[in-house]
CSV table of C-alpha atoms in Angstrom, one decimal:
chain,number,residue,atom,x,y,z
A,191,MET,CA,37.8,24.8,-28.7
A,192,THR,CA,36.7,23.8,-25.3
A,193,THR,CA,39.3,22.1,-23.0
A,194,GLN,CA,38.0,19.6,-20.4
A,195,THR,CA,39.6,19.5,-17.0
A,196,PRO,CA,40.4,15.9,-16.0
A,197,SER,CA,38.2,14.6,-13.3
A,198,ASN,CA,39.5,13.4,-10.0
A,199,ARG,CA,38.6,9.8,-11.0
A,200,GLN,CA,40.7,10.1,-14.2
A,201,ILE,CA,43.6,11.6,-12.3
A,202,GLN,CA,43.5,8.8,-9.7
A,203,TYR,CA,43.4,6.2,-12.5
A,204,LEU,CA,46.4,7.8,-14.3
A,205,PHE,CA,48.4,7.9,-11.1
A,206,THR,CA,47.6,4.3,-10.3
A,207,VAL,CA,48.8,3.2,-13.8
A,208,ALA,CA,52.0,5.2,-13.5
A,209,LEU,CA,52.8,3.8,-10.1
A,210,ALA,CA,52.1,0.3,-11.3
A,211,SER,CA,54.4,0.8,-14.3
A,212,LEU,CA,57.2,2.1,-12.1
A,213,LEU,CA,56.8,-0.9,-9.8
A,214,ILE,CA,56.9,-3.4,-12.7
A,215,LEU,CA,60.0,-1.7,-14.2
A,216,GLY,CA,61.7,-1.5,-10.8
A,217,THR,CA,61.0,-5.2,-10.2
A,218,ALA,CA,62.3,-6.2,-13.6
A,219,ARG,CA,65.5,-4.2,-13.0
A,220,ILE,CA,66.2,-5.9,-9.7
A,221,VAL,CA,65.7,-9.3,-11.2
A,222,LEU,CA,67.9,-8.6,-14.1
A,223,ASP,CA,70.6,-7.1,-11.9
A,224,SER,CA,70.4,-10.0,-9.6
A,225,LEU,CA,70.8,-12.5,-12.4
A,226,LYS,CA,73.6,-10.6,-14.0
A,227,ASN,CA,75.6,-10.3,-10.8
A,228,GLY,CA,75.0,-13.9,-9.8
A,229,GLN,CA,73.6,-12.8,-6.4
A,230,SER,CA,71.3,-14.8,-4.2
A,231,PRO,CA,68.0,-15.6,-5.9
A,232,PHE,CA,65.3,-13.0,-6.0
A,233,LEU,CA,62.1,-14.0,-4.3
A,234,GLN,CA,58.6,-13.2,-5.5
A,235,LEU,CA,55.4,-13.7,-3.6
A,236,LEU,CA,52.4,-14.7,-5.7
A,237,HIS,CA,48.9,-14.6,-4.2
A,238,LEU,CA,47.2,-17.7,-5.3
A,239,GLY,CA,43.7,-17.9,-3.6
A,240,ASN,CA,44.5,-17.7,0.1
A,241,LYS,CA,48.1,-19.0,-0.3
A,242,HIS,CA,51.5,-17.4,-0.9
A,243,GLU,CA,54.1,-19.4,-2.8
A,244,VAL,CA,57.8,-18.5,-3.0
A,245,LEU,CA,59.3,-18.7,-6.5
A,246,ARG,CA,63.1,-18.9,-6.7
A,247,VAL,CA,65.1,-18.0,-9.7
A,248,PRO,CA,67.8,-20.8,-10.1
A,249,VAL,CA,71.3,-19.8,-9.1
A,250,THR,CA,73.3,-18.4,-12.1
A,251,ILE,CA,76.6,-20.2,-12.8
A,252,ASN,CA,78.7,-18.0,-15.0
A,253,ASP,CA,81.8,-19.0,-17.0
A,254,ASP,CA,84.0,-17.5,-14.3
A,255,ASP,CA,82.4,-19.9,-11.8
A,256,VAL,CA,83.7,-23.1,-13.5
A,257,VAL,CA,87.1,-24.3,-14.5
A,258,GLU,CA,88.0,-24.1,-18.1
A,259,GLU,CA,87.5,-27.3,-20.0
A,260,GLY,CA,90.7,-29.4,-20.0
A,261,CYS,CA,92.5,-27.5,-17.3
A,262,ASN,CA,94.2,-29.6,-14.6
A,263,VAL,CA,93.5,-27.7,-11.4
A,264,PHE,CA,95.9,-30.0,-9.5
A,265,GLU,CA,99.0,-28.7,-11.3
A,266,GLY,CA,100.2,-25.3,-10.2
A,267,ASN,CA,101.9,-23.3,-7.4
A,268,TRP,CA,101.2,-21.7,-4.1
A,269,VAL,CA,101.2,-18.0,-4.3
A,270,TRP,CA,101.3,-15.4,-1.5
A,271,ASP,CA,98.0,-13.7,-1.1
A,272,ASN,CA,97.2,-11.8,2.0
A,273,ILE,CA,94.3,-9.9,0.3
A,274,SER,CA,91.9,-12.7,-0.6
A,275,SER,CA,93.2,-15.4,1.8
A,276,PRO,CA,92.2,-16.7,4.2
A,277,LEU,CA,88.5,-17.1,3.2
A,278,TYR,CA,87.5,-16.9,6.9
A,279,THR,CA,89.2,-16.6,10.3
A,280,GLU,CA,89.3,-18.6,13.5
A,281,GLU,CA,87.3,-15.9,15.2
A,282,SER,CA,84.6,-15.9,12.5
A,283,CYS,CA,83.9,-19.6,12.7
A,284,PRO,CA,82.5,-20.8,16.0
A,285,TYR,CA,82.4,-24.4,14.9
A,286,LEU,CA,86.2,-25.0,14.8
A,287,VAL,CA,87.6,-27.6,17.3
A,288,LYS,CA,90.8,-27.1,19.2
A,289,GLN,CA,92.7,-29.7,17.2
A,290,VAL,CA,92.9,-27.2,14.2
A,291,THR,CA,92.9,-23.7,15.7
A,292,CYS,CA,96.7,-23.4,15.6
A,293,SER,CA,96.8,-19.6,16.1
A,294,ARG,CA,94.5,-19.7,19.1
A,295,ASN,CA,96.6,-22.6,20.5
A,296,GLY,CA,99.7,-20.4,20.4
A,297,ARG,CA,101.3,-20.7,16.9
A,298,PRO,CA,103.3,-17.4,16.6
A,299,ASP,CA,103.0,-17.0,12.9
A,300,SER,CA,99.9,-16.9,10.6
A,301,LEU,CA,101.7,-17.1,7.2
A,302,TYR,CA,100.2,-20.5,6.6
A,303,GLN,CA,96.8,-18.9,6.2
A,304,ASN,CA,97.8,-16.6,3.3
A,305,TRP,CA,98.9,-19.0,0.6
A,306,ARG,CA,96.6,-19.4,-2.4
A,307,TRP,CA,96.7,-22.3,-4.8
A,308,GLN,CA,97.1,-21.1,-8.4
A,309,PRO,CA,96.7,-23.7,-11.2
A,310,ASN,CA,99.1,-23.3,-14.1
A,311,ALA,CA,96.6,-23.0,-16.9
A,312,CYS,CA,93.5,-21.5,-15.4
A,313,ASN,CA,92.0,-20.0,-12.2
A,314,LEU,CA,89.9,-21.6,-9.5
A,315,PRO,CA,86.6,-19.9,-9.1
A,316,ARG,CA,86.2,-17.6,-6.1
A,317,PHE,CA,84.3,-19.4,-3.4
A,318,ASP,CA,80.8,-18.0,-3.1
A,319,ALA,CA,78.9,-19.5,-0.1
A,320,LEU,CA,75.5,-18.3,-1.3
A,321,LYS,CA,75.9,-20.0,-4.6
A,322,LEU,CA,77.0,-23.2,-2.9
A,323,LEU,CA,74.1,-23.2,-0.6
A,324,GLU,CA,71.7,-22.8,-3.5
A,325,VAL,CA,73.5,-25.8,-5.2
A,326,LEU,CA,73.0,-27.7,-2.0
A,327,ARG,CA,69.3,-26.7,-1.5
A,328,ASN,CA,67.3,-29.7,-0.4
A,329,LYS,CA,70.5,-31.9,-0.5
A,330,ARG,CA,72.9,-33.7,1.7
A,331,LEU,CA,76.7,-33.4,1.3
A,332,MET,CA,78.6,-36.0,3.3
A,333,PHE,CA,82.3,-36.4,4.0
A,334,VAL,CA,83.3,-39.9,4.8
A,335,GLY,CA,86.7,-40.9,6.3
A,336,ASP,CA,89.1,-40.3,9.1
A,337,SER,CA,90.2,-37.2,11.0
A,338,ILE,CA,91.7,-35.7,7.8
A,339,GLN,CA,88.3,-35.9,6.2
A,340,ARG,CA,86.8,-34.4,9.4
A,341,GLY,CA,89.1,-31.4,8.9
A,342,MET,CA,87.7,-31.0,5.3
A,343,PHE,CA,84.2,-31.1,6.8
A,344,ASP,CA,85.2,-28.4,9.4
A,345,SER,CA,86.6,-26.3,6.6
A,346,MET,CA,83.5,-26.5,4.5
A,347,VAL,CA,81.3,-25.6,7.4
A,348,CYS,CA,83.4,-22.5,8.1
A,349,LEU,CA,83.3,-21.5,4.4
A,350,VAL,CA,79.5,-21.4,4.3
A,351,GLN,CA,78.3,-20.6,7.8
A,352,SER,CA,79.1,-16.9,7.9
A,353,VAL,CA,76.3,-16.1,5.3
A,354,ILE,CA,73.6,-17.9,7.3
A,355,PRO,CA,71.9,-15.8,10.0
A,356,ASP,CA,72.0,-17.0,13.6
A,357,GLY,CA,69.1,-19.2,14.4
A,358,LYS,CA,69.1,-20.6,10.9
A,359,LYS,CA,72.0,-22.9,11.3
A,360,SER,CA,73.0,-25.6,13.7
A,361,LEU,CA,75.7,-28.3,14.3
A,362,GLN,CA,74.9,-31.6,15.9
A,363,ARG,CA,77.3,-34.3,17.1
A,364,ILE,CA,75.7,-37.7,16.8
A,365,PRO,CA,78.7,-40.1,16.7
A,366,PRO,CA,79.8,-41.4,14.3
A,367,ARG,CA,78.3,-38.3,12.5
A,368,LYS,CA,78.5,-34.5,12.7
A,369,ILE,CA,75.7,-32.7,11.0
A,370,PHE,CA,75.7,-29.0,10.1
A,371,THR,CA,72.2,-27.8,8.9
A,372,ALA,CA,71.3,-24.7,6.9
A,373,LYS,CA,67.6,-24.6,7.8
A,374,GLU,CA,66.4,-22.1,5.2
A,375,TYR,CA,68.0,-24.2,2.4
A,376,ASN,CA,66.9,-27.5,3.8
A,377,ALA,CA,70.5,-28.5,3.3
A,378,SER,CA,73.1,-30.4,5.4
A,379,ILE,CA,76.8,-30.8,5.4
A,380,GLU,CA,77.7,-33.9,7.2
A,381,TYR,CA,80.7,-36.0,8.4
A,382,PHE,CA,80.8,-39.7,9.0
A,383,TRP,CA,83.7,-41.4,10.8
A,384,ALA,CA,84.9,-44.4,8.8
A,385,PRO,CA,88.8,-44.5,8.9
A,386,PHE,CA,88.9,-47.5,6.6
A,387,ILE,CA,85.7,-46.8,4.7
A,388,VAL,CA,84.9,-50.5,5.2
A,389,GLU,CA,84.0,-51.6,8.7
A,390,SER,CA,86.6,-52.2,11.5
A,391,ASN,CA,87.0,-52.4,15.2
A,392,SER,CA,87.9,-48.7,15.1
A,393,ASP,CA,84.5,-47.4,14.0
A,394,ASN,CA,83.6,-45.9,17.3
A,395,ALA,CA,84.2,-42.2,16.6
A,396,THR,CA,85.3,-41.3,20.2
A,397,ASN,CA,86.7,-44.6,21.6
A,398,HIS,CA,88.7,-46.4,18.9
A,399,THR,CA,91.7,-48.6,18.9
A,400,VAL,CA,94.8,-47.5,17.0
A,401,VAL,CA,97.3,-50.3,17.8
A,402,LYS,CA,95.1,-53.4,17.7
A,403,ARG,CA,93.1,-52.5,14.6
A,404,VAL,CA,91.2,-55.2,12.7
A,405,VAL,CA,89.6,-54.4,9.3
A,406,ASN,CA,86.6,-56.3,7.9
A,407,LEU,CA,87.6,-56.0,4.2
A,408,ASP,CA,84.3,-57.3,2.8
A,409,SER,CA,81.9,-55.6,5.3
A,410,ILE,CA,80.4,-52.2,4.5
A,411,SER,CA,76.6,-52.6,4.8
A,412,LYS,CA,76.4,-50.9,8.3
A,413,HIS,CA,78.2,-47.9,7.0
A,414,GLY,CA,76.3,-48.0,3.8
A,415,LYS,CA,73.0,-47.6,5.6
A,416,GLN,CA,74.2,-44.2,6.8
A,417,TRP,CA,75.3,-43.2,3.2
A,418,ASP,CA,72.1,-44.4,1.5
A,419,GLY,CA,70.3,-41.6,-0.4
A,420,VAL,CA,73.0,-39.0,0.3
A,421,ASP,CA,73.2,-36.6,-2.7
A,422,ILE,CA,76.9,-35.9,-2.6
A,423,LEU,CA,79.4,-38.3,-1.1
A,424,VAL,CA,83.2,-37.4,-0.6
A,425,PHE,CA,85.3,-40.4,0.5
A,426,GLU,CA,88.8,-40.5,1.9
A,427,SER,CA,90.9,-43.2,3.5
A,428,TYR,CA,94.7,-43.5,3.8
A,429,ILE,CA,96.6,-42.7,7.0
A,430,TRP,CA,95.0,-45.4,9.1
A,431,TRP,CA,96.3,-48.1,6.8
A,432,MET,CA,99.9,-46.9,7.2
A,433,TYR,CA,100.6,-47.8,10.8
A,434,LYS,CA,102.6,-50.9,9.9
A,435,PRO,CA,103.5,-52.8,6.7
A,436,LEU,CA,101.0,-55.6,7.7
A,437,ILE,CA,97.5,-55.2,8.9
A,438,ASN,CA,95.1,-57.6,10.7
A,439,ALA,CA,92.0,-58.1,8.7
A,440,THR,CA,89.1,-60.5,7.9
A,441,PHE,CA,87.7,-61.5,4.5
A,442,GLY,CA,84.9,-64.0,4.1
A,443,SER,CA,84.6,-65.1,7.7
A,444,PRO,CA,84.4,-62.3,10.4
A,445,TYR,CA,86.2,-64.7,12.8
A,446,ASN,CA,89.2,-65.6,10.6
A,447,VAL,CA,91.7,-62.8,11.3
A,448,LEU,CA,94.8,-62.9,9.1
A,449,GLU,CA,97.8,-60.6,8.4
A,450,TYR,CA,97.6,-58.9,5.0
A,451,LYS,CA,100.0,-56.7,3.3
A,452,VAL,CA,98.6,-53.2,3.5
A,453,ALA,CA,98.4,-52.8,-0.3
A,454,THR,CA,96.5,-56.1,-0.7
A,455,ALA,CA,94.1,-55.2,2.1
A,456,TYR,CA,93.5,-51.7,0.7
A,457,ARG,CA,92.7,-53.1,-2.8
A,458,LEU,CA,90.2,-55.6,-1.3
A,459,ALA,CA,88.6,-52.8,0.7
A,460,LEU,CA,88.2,-50.6,-2.4
A,461,GLU,CA,86.7,-53.5,-4.3
A,462,THR,CA,84.1,-53.8,-1.5
A,463,TRP,CA,83.5,-50.1,-1.6
A,464,ALA,CA,83.2,-50.1,-5.5
A,465,ASN,CA,80.6,-52.8,-5.3
A,466,TRP,CA,78.5,-50.8,-2.9
A,467,ILE,CA,78.8,-47.7,-5.1
A,468,GLU,CA,77.6,-49.6,-8.2
A,469,THR,CA,74.7,-51.2,-6.3
A,470,ASN,CA,73.5,-48.2,-4.4
A,471,ILE,CA,74.3,-45.0,-6.3
A,472,ASN,CA,71.9,-43.4,-8.8
A,473,PRO,CA,74.1,-41.3,-11.1
A,474,ARG,CA,71.1,-39.2,-12.2
A,475,ASN,CA,70.8,-37.5,-8.8
A,476,GLN,CA,73.9,-38.4,-6.8
A,477,GLU,CA,77.5,-37.5,-7.1
A,478,VAL,CA,80.5,-39.4,-5.7
A,479,TYR,CA,84.1,-38.1,-5.1
A,480,PHE,CA,87.2,-39.8,-3.8
A,481,MET,CA,90.0,-37.8,-2.3
A,482,SER,CA,93.6,-39.0,-2.7
A,483,MET,CA,95.9,-39.3,0.2
A,484,SER,CA,96.7,-36.3,2.4
A,485,PRO,CA,100.6,-36.2,2.7
A,486,THR,CA,102.6,-36.1,5.8
A,487,HIS,CA,105.8,-34.2,6.5
A,488,LEU,CA,107.5,-36.2,9.2
A,489,TRP,CA,111.1,-35.9,8.1
A,490,SER,CA,112.6,-32.6,7.2
A,491,TRP,CA,115.6,-34.2,5.5
A,492,GLU,CA,113.3,-34.9,2.6
A,493,TRP,CA,113.2,-31.2,1.7
A,494,LYS,CA,116.2,-29.9,3.6
A,495,ARG,CA,119.3,-31.9,3.3
A,496,ARG,CA,121.1,-33.1,6.5
A,497,SER,CA,118.4,-31.8,8.7
A,498,GLU,CA,116.9,-33.9,11.5
A,499,GLY,CA,113.5,-32.2,12.2
A,500,ASN,CA,110.0,-32.4,10.9
A,501,CYS,CA,107.2,-29.9,10.0
A,502,PHE,CA,107.8,-28.0,13.3
A,503,ASN,CA,108.7,-24.3,12.8
A,504,GLU,CA,108.1,-24.4,9.0
A,505,SER,CA,106.5,-21.3,7.7
A,506,HIS,CA,106.8,-21.5,3.9
A,507,PRO,CA,105.7,-24.0,1.2
A,508,ILE,CA,108.2,-26.2,-0.7
A,509,HIS,CA,109.0,-24.7,-4.1
A,510,GLY,CA,110.1,-26.9,-7.0
A,511,SER,CA,109.6,-30.6,-7.6
A,512,TYR,CA,108.8,-32.6,-4.4
A,513,TRP,CA,107.2,-35.9,-3.4
A,514,GLY,CA,107.5,-37.2,0.2
A,515,THR,CA,108.1,-40.8,1.2
A,516,GLY,CA,104.9,-40.7,3.3
A,517,SER,CA,102.7,-40.7,0.1
A,518,LYS,CA,102.7,-44.2,-1.3
A,519,LEU,CA,102.6,-44.4,-5.1
A,520,GLU,CA,101.4,-48.0,-4.8
A,521,ILE,CA,98.3,-46.8,-3.0
A,522,MET,CA,97.7,-44.1,-5.6
A,523,GLU,CA,97.8,-46.7,-8.3
A,524,ILE,CA,95.3,-48.8,-6.4
A,525,VAL,CA,92.9,-45.9,-6.1
A,526,ARG,CA,93.2,-45.1,-9.8
A,527,ASP,CA,92.6,-48.7,-10.8
A,528,ALA,CA,89.6,-49.0,-8.5
A,529,LEU,CA,88.0,-45.8,-9.9
A,530,GLU,CA,88.6,-46.9,-13.5
A,531,LYS,CA,86.8,-50.1,-12.9
A,532,VAL,CA,83.8,-48.6,-11.2
A,533,LYS,CA,80.9,-48.6,-13.7
A,534,LEU,CA,79.7,-45.2,-12.5
A,535,ASP,CA,81.4,-41.8,-12.6
A,536,VAL,CA,83.5,-41.2,-9.5
A,537,THR,CA,85.6,-38.0,-9.5
A,538,LEU,CA,89.1,-38.2,-8.1
A,539,LEU,CA,90.1,-35.2,-6.1
A,540,ASN,CA,93.9,-35.5,-6.5
A,541,ILE,CA,95.0,-33.2,-3.7
A,542,THR,CA,98.2,-35.1,-2.9
A,543,GLN,CA,100.8,-33.2,-5.0
A,544,LEU,CA,99.5,-29.7,-4.2
A,545,SER,CA,99.4,-30.6,-0.5
A,546,GLU,CA,102.9,-32.1,-0.6
A,547,TYR,CA,104.3,-28.6,-1.0
A,548,ARG,CA,102.7,-27.4,2.3
A,549,LYS,CA,105.1,-28.6,5.0
A,550,ASP,CA,104.1,-25.4,6.8
A,551,GLY,CA,100.4,-26.1,7.1
A,552,HIS,CA,100.3,-28.8,9.8
A,553,THR,CA,99.2,-28.4,13.4
A,554,SER,CA,102.7,-29.3,14.6
A,555,VAL,CA,102.9,-28.7,18.4
A,556,TYR,CA,99.8,-26.4,18.2
A,557,GLY,CA,97.1,-29.1,18.2
A,558,GLU,CA,95.8,-31.7,20.5
A,559,ARG,CA,96.9,-35.2,21.5
A,560,LYS,CA,94.3,-37.5,23.0
A,561,GLY,CA,91.8,-34.6,23.3
A,562,LYS,CA,94.2,-32.3,25.2
A,563,LEU,CA,96.4,-29.4,24.0
A,564,LEU,CA,100.1,-30.2,24.4
A,565,THR,CA,101.8,-29.1,27.6
A,566,ARG,CA,104.7,-26.7,27.6
A,567,GLU,CA,107.1,-29.6,28.1
A,568,GLN,CA,105.6,-31.5,25.2
A,569,ARG,CA,105.8,-28.4,22.9
A,570,SER,CA,109.5,-28.1,23.7
A,571,ASP,CA,110.0,-31.6,22.3
A,572,PRO,CA,108.7,-31.3,18.7
A,573,LYS,CA,110.7,-34.3,17.5
A,574,ASN,CA,108.4,-36.6,19.5
A,575,PHE,CA,105.2,-34.5,19.8
A,576,ALA,CA,104.8,-32.5,16.6
A,577,ASP,CA,101.7,-33.5,14.6
A,578,CYS,CA,102.8,-33.4,10.9
A,579,ILE,CA,99.7,-35.2,9.7
A,580,HIS,CA,96.7,-32.9,10.6
A,581,TRP,CA,96.2,-29.4,9.1
A,582,CYS,CA,95.6,-26.0,10.7
A,583,LEU,CA,92.4,-24.1,9.8
A,584,PRO,CA,92.1,-21.8,8.0
A,585,GLY,CA,94.6,-23.6,5.8
A,586,VAL,CA,95.2,-26.3,3.2
A,587,PRO,CA,91.8,-28.1,3.5
A,588,ASP,CA,90.1,-24.9,2.4
A,589,THR,CA,91.8,-25.3,-1.0
A,590,TRP,CA,90.5,-28.9,-1.2
A,591,ASN,CA,87.0,-27.5,-0.7
A,592,GLU,CA,87.6,-24.8,-3.3
A,593,ILE,CA,88.3,-27.5,-5.9
A,594,LEU,CA,85.3,-29.5,-4.8
A,595,TYR,CA,83.2,-26.4,-5.0
A,596,ALA,CA,84.4,-25.9,-8.6
A,597,HIS,CA,83.2,-29.4,-9.5
A,598,LEU,CA,79.9,-29.0,-7.8
A,599,LEU,CA,79.1,-25.8,-9.6
A,600,LYS,CA,80.2,-27.3,-13.0
A,601,ASN,CA,78.0,-30.4,-12.4
A,602,TYR,CA,75.0,-28.2,-11.3
A,603,ARG,CA,75.2,-26.1,-14.5
A,604,SER,CA,75.6,-29.2,-16.7
A,605,LYS,CA,72.5,-30.8,-15.2
A,606,ARG,CA,70.5,-27.5,-15.5
A,607,ASN,CA,71.5,-27.2,-19.1
A,608,LYS,CA,70.2,-30.7,-19.8
A,609,LEU,CA,66.9,-29.9,-18.2
A,610,SER,CA,66.5,-26.5,-19.9
A,611,PRO,CA,64.1,-26.5,-22.9
A,612,PRO,CA,65.7,-25.9,-26.3
A,613,PRO,CA,65.6,-22.3,-27.6
A,614,PHE,CA,62.7,-21.3,-30.0
C-alpha cells in the first residue's frame, strides 16, 4: 500500500479549518458564559458590504434580579451590613453636592452608610449598574419634585456613574433641570425642579420663595412640556406643602389668590397632575412612578420619651413600630385615591414607613443652609440649625433607588417576554 504525504496546500487548508473551528467554539463559549452570568452584552461585528453593524444581545434578567411575586418590599427591617453597604462612597462619586456629603462636611460617624433594607418575605435584587444602563439604553429617566427628589437623582447618578469610563459621561445643570448623560448608551438620568408638581411662584430652581408661596392648582402645561416624551417619570411632592396649615393658591383664575387648606389644595393639584398623565402618557412605552412622602425627624420625643432634641447625634435606626407626626396620613390617603382613579398604571413607591425608622440618616448640622455650610457656631446649636429633612449620601435614598431598580428590571423583562416569539 502506498501512503501519500499531504501536500502543503492540504496542510494549510486543514490548519485553516481547525483554527476557524476553535474561533467559533470560543466565541460561542463567551456568548453563553456572558448570558449565563448576566454580564454586559457581548458585541459582534458583522461585515455587511463596506459597513460594520453592532449587534447587542439583550440584557438578561434572571429570577434573582426581580422581586418575588406578591412580596411587599416596603415591609421589613434595617440590618447592619458593612460588607455590601454602601454601594458607593463620597470619594467615588464626583457629582455629589455639599448639601449631602455629610462625612466630608465633618460628620464624625459613618454608621448611617452601613444599614441595608431587608424586606420580610423576600430580597431586593443586588443593584447592577450595567444592567440598569442597558435597561435605560436610548431612554430618559426623569425625577420630578423638590430637593428630596433631587437627592434621589443624585443617588441614582452615583449608583451608575462608576461603570462608565471618563469622557463617556457628563452632568449638565440647565435650571430647572440637571441632566446626567451616559453617551455610549444614549441614555440620560434627569432631574426637574417642581416642588408642587403643578406650577407655582417657587418654580425657579435657584431663586425661589419659601414664605410667600403661591400655587397654581390647575396649571401644569409649562412643566408638562419638559416631561413630554420622557420614558420613565418619577414624581414626588410633599414637604413644600407643609409650611403652614393653609396655603395661598389659585384655581380657575390665575389672579384670584385664595387661602386653601393644604389637604384640599394637594388633592386639587394631584387631580391636575392625573389629568396630564391620562392625556400625555403612552403606557406601551412609558412608565410612571409616584414616591410617597419622605419623613422628617424634627422631635426626638417621638422615639425617645422626655427628650427635647431632634435628629442630631442619632446614629442608629428606630427598631419596632414607629410613625412620626411629620408624615400626614391624610396626604397618604389623597395620594392613594388619586393613583386609584388614574386610568393608567402608576406605581406607588411607598418609601415612607421604611424611611421613618432612619432618624440617623439626615444631614443634621453637616449640610448646607442657603448654599453655605453651617458655621461652627451654628453647628453648636442643633436645636435651631439641624436639618432633619434632607438625607446624607450614601444613605437612605440609595434604598429608594434599589426599589425603583427592581421595578424597572421587572417591567423590562415583562415587556421583553411579550415581544418574544412563542417557542416552536
